[in-house]
Short mmCIF file of C-alpha atoms in Angstrom, two decimals:
data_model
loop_
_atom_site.label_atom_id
_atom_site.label_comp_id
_atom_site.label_asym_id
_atom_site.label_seq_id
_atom_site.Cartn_x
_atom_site.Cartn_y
_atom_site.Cartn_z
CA UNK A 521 13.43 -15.34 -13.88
CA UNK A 522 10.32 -12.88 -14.50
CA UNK A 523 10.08 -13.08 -10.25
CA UNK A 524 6.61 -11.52 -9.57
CA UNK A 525 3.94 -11.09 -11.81
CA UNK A 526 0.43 -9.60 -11.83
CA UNK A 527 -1.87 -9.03 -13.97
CA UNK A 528 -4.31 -6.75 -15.02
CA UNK A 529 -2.23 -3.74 -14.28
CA UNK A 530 -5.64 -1.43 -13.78
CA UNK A 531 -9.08 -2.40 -13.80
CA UNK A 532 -11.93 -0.44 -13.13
CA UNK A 533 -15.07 -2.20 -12.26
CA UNK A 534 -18.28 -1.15 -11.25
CA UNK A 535 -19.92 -1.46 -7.10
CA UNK A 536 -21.26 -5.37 -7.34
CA UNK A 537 -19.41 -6.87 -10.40
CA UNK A 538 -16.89 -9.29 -9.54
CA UNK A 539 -13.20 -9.74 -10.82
CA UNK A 540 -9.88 -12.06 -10.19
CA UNK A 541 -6.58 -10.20 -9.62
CA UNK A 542 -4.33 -13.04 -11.00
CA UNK A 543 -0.29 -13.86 -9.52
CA UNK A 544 2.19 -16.02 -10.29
CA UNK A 545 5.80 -16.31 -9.04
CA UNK A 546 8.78 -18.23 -10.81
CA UNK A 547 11.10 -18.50 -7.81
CA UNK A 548 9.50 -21.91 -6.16
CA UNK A 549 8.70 -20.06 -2.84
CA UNK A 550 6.68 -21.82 -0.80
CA UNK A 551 4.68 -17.92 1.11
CA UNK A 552 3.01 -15.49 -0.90
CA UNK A 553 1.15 -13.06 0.38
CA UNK A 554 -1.62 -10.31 -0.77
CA UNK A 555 -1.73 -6.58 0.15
CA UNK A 556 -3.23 -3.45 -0.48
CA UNK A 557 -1.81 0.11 -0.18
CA UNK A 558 -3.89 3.06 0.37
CA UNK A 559 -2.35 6.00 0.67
CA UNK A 560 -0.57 7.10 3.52
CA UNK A 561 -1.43 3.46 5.30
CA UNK A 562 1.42 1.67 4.12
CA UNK A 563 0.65 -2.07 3.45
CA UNK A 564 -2.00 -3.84 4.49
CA UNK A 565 -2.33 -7.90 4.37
CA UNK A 566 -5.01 -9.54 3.17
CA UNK A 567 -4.98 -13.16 2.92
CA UNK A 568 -1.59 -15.37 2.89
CA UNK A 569 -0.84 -18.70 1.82
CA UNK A 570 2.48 -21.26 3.14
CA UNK A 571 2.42 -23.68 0.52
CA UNK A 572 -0.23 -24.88 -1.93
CA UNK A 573 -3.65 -25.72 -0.75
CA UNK A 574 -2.93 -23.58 2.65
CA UNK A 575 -4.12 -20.10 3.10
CA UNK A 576 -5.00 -18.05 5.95
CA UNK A 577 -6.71 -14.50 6.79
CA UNK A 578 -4.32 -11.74 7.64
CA UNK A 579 -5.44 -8.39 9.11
CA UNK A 580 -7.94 -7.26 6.06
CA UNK A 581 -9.86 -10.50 4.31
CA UNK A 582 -13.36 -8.95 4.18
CA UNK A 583 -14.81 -8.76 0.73
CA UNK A 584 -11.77 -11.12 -0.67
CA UNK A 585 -11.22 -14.71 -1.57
CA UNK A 586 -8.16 -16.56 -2.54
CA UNK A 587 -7.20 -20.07 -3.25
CA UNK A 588 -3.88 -21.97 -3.98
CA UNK A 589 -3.54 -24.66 -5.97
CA UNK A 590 -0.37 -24.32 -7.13
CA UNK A 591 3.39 -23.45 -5.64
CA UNK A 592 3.28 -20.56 -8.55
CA UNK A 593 -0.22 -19.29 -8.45
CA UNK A 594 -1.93 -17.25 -5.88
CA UNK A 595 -5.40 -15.63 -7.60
CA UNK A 596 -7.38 -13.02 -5.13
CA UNK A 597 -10.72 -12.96 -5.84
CA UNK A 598 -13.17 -9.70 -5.55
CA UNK A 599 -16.75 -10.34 -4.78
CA UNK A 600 -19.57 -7.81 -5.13
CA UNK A 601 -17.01 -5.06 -5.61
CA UNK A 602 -17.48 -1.51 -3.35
CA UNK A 603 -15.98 1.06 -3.59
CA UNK A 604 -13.87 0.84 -0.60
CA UNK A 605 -12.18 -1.89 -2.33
CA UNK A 606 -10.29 0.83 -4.27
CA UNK A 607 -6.50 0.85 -3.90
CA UNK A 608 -3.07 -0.78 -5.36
CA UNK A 609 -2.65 -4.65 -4.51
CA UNK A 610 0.38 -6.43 -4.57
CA UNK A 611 0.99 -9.60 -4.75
CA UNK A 612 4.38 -11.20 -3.02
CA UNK A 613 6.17 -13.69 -1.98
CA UNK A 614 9.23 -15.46 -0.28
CA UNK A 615 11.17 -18.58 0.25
CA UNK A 616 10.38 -19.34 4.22
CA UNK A 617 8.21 -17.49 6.88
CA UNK A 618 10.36 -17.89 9.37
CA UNK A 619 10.47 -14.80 11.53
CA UNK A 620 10.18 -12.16 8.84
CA UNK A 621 13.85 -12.64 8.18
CA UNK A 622 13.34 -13.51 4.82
CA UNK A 623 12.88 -10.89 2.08
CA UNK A 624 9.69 -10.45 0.52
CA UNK A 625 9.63 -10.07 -3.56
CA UNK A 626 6.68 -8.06 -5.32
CA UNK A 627 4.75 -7.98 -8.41
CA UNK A 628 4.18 -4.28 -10.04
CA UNK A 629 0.99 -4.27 -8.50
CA UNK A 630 -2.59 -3.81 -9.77
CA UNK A 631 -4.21 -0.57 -9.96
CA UNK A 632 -8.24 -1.13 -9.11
CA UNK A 633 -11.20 1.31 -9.20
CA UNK A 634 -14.52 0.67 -8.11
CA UNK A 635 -16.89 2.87 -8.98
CA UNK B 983 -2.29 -4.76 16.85
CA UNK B 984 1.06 -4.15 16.56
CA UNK B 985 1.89 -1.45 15.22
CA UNK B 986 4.70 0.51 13.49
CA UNK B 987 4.48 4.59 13.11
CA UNK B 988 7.11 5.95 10.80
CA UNK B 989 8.11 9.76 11.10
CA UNK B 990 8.24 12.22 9.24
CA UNK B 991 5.34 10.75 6.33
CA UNK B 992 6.49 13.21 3.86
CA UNK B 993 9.86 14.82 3.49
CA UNK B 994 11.52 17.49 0.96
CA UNK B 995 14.89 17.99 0.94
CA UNK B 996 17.41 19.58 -1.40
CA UNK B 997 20.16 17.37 -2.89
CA UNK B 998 23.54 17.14 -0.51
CA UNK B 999 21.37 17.59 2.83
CA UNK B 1000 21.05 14.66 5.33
CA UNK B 1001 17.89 13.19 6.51
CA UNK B 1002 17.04 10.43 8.91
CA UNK B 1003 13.54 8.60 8.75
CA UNK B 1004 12.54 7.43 12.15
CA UNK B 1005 10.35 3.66 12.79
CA UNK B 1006 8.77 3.49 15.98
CA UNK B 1007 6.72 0.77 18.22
CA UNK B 1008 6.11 -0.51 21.32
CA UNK B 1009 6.39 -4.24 20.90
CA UNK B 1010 9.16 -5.98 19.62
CA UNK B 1011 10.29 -7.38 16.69
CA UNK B 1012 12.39 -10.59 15.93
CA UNK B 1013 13.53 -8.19 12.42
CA UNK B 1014 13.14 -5.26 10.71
CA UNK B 1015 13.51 -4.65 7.37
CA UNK B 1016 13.68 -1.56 4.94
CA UNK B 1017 12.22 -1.66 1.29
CA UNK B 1018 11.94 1.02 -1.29
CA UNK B 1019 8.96 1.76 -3.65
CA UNK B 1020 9.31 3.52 -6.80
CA UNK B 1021 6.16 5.01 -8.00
CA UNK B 1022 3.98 2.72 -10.16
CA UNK B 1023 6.07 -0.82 -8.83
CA UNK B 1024 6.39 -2.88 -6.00
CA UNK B 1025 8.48 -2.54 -3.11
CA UNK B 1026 12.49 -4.00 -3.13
CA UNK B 1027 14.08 -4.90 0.02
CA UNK B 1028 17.00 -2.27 1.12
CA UNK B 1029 18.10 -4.21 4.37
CA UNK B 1030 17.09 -6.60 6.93
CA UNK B 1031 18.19 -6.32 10.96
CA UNK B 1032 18.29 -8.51 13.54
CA UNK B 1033 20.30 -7.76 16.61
CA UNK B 1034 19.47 -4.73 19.04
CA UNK B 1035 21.71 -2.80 18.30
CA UNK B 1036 22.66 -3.42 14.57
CA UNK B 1037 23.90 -0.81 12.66
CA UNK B 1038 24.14 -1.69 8.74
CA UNK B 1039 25.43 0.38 5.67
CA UNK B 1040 24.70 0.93 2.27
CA UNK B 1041 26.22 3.31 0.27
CA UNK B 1042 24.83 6.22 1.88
CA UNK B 1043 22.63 4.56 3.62
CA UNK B 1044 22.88 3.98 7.17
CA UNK B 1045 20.50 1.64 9.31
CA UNK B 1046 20.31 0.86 12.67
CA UNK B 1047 17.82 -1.54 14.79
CA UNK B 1048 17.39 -0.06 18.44
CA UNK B 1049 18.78 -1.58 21.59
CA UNK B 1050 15.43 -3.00 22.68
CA UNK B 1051 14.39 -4.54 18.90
CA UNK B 1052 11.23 -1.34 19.23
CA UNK B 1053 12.62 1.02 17.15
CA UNK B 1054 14.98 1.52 14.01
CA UNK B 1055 16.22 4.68 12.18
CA UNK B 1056 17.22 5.07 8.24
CA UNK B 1057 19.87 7.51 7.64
CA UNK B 1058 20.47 9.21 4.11
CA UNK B 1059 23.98 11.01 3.83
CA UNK B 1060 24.01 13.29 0.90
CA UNK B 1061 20.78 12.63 -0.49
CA UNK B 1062 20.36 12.72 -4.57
CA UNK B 1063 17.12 12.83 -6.66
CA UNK B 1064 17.71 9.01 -6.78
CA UNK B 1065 16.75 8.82 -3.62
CA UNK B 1066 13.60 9.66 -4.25
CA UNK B 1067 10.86 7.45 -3.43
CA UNK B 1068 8.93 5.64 -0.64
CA UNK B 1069 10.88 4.06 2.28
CA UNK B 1070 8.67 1.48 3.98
CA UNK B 1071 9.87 -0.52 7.47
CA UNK B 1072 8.01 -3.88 8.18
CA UNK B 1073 8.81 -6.03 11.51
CA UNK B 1074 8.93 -9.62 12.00
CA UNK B 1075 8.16 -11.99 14.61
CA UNK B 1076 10.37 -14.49 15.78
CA UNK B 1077 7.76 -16.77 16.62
CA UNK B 1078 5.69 -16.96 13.75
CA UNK B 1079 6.41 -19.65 10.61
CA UNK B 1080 4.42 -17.57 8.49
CA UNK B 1081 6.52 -14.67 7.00
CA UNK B 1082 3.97 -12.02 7.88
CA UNK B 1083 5.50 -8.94 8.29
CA UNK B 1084 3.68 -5.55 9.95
CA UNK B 1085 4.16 -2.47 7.87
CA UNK B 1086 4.86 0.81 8.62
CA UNK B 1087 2.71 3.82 7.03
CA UNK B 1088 5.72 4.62 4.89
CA UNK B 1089 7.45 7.83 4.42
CA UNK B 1090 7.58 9.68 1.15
CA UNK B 1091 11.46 11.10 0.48
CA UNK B 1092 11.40 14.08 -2.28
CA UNK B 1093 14.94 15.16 -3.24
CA UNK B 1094 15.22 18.02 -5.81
CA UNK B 1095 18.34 18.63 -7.63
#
């Protein structure tokens, strides 16, 4: 099993352009979940999904966009890039929700500029 | 907002000393669990608790989830440069279905041989 993957690994894109941060997970888990990391903030969630065709807002959605179609795949989308969009985001994902119990399994991450 | 402060954010330590990382809140938490990020990846789950109270061990590793469910400590005997990294504690809620967890702000662990 490849687990968690991402892809690009960095981007750098310019304030307004536009860009998909693409995920895909081989383990048939039902939650993923999108994060950033700045540093010294930890991790910060930005959209999460339960299953496919369900997603929902967690504490930082503004200026993102994500859709699930599939169990595997879990694309977040950029619009009109700024710069305060810079960070690391990671993609994860588990096999139930319930609780936080369950562990979480992440990609490498994606390395994104905006400037 | 819950919220989760971990102390110390930044610790350097010579090889063979102890340390203990400290994760603090005032709400509580259904679980608590402990990942590990190595620079340029993702973080990996270390442990999970449950129970106030729990005390778990790994290694050198000891963890422990506080009486009320607000608090939990990570405890490094002997540290080694392999221990180097970025411990991370994230709290779950018993009543949600929908895996979110709450992050600390992480605490970065230099050990130098």
């Amino acid at each position: 099993n490849a687990g968690v993957t991402q892809t690009p690994k960095f981007r750098i894109l310019k304030i307004g352009q536009s860009m998909t941060l693409q995920c895909t997970q081989d383990m048939n888990h039902n939650y993923m979940y999108w994060y950033r990391q700045d540093p010294g903030m930890g991790l910060k969630l930005i959209y999460y999904s339960v299953g496919a065709g369900i997603t929902d807002k967690g504490e930082v959605p503004n200026g993102y966009n994500v859709s699930r179609s599939t169990t595997e795949d879990f694309p977040l989308r950029l619009e009109l890039a700024a710069p305060s969009q810079t960070s690391v985001y990671f993609c994860a994902s588990s096999k139930s929700g319930t609780g936080g119990f369950d562990e979480q399994y992440f990609g490498p991450g994606t390395r994104l500029t905006v400037t | 907002t819950q919220l989760l402060e971990q102390s110390p954010q930044f610790l350097s330590i010579q090889e063979g000393e102890n340390l203990t990382v400290y994760c603090n809140s005032s709400s509580v938490f259904s679980s608590l669990q402990w990942y590990r990020q190595e620079p340029g990846e993702g973080p990996v789950l270390l442990v999970t608790v449950v129970t106030g109270g729990e005390v778990k061990k790994l290694k050198r590793l000891t963890f422990q989830f506080g009486d009320a469910r607000k608090d939990s400590s990570l405890h490094i005997t002997a540290a080694q440069p392999g221990d180097t990294g970025l411990y991370l504690c994230a709290g779950g809620r018993g009543s949600s279905n929908t895996g979110k967890l709450i992050f600390g702000q992480g605490t970065t662990l230099q050990v130098k041989p």
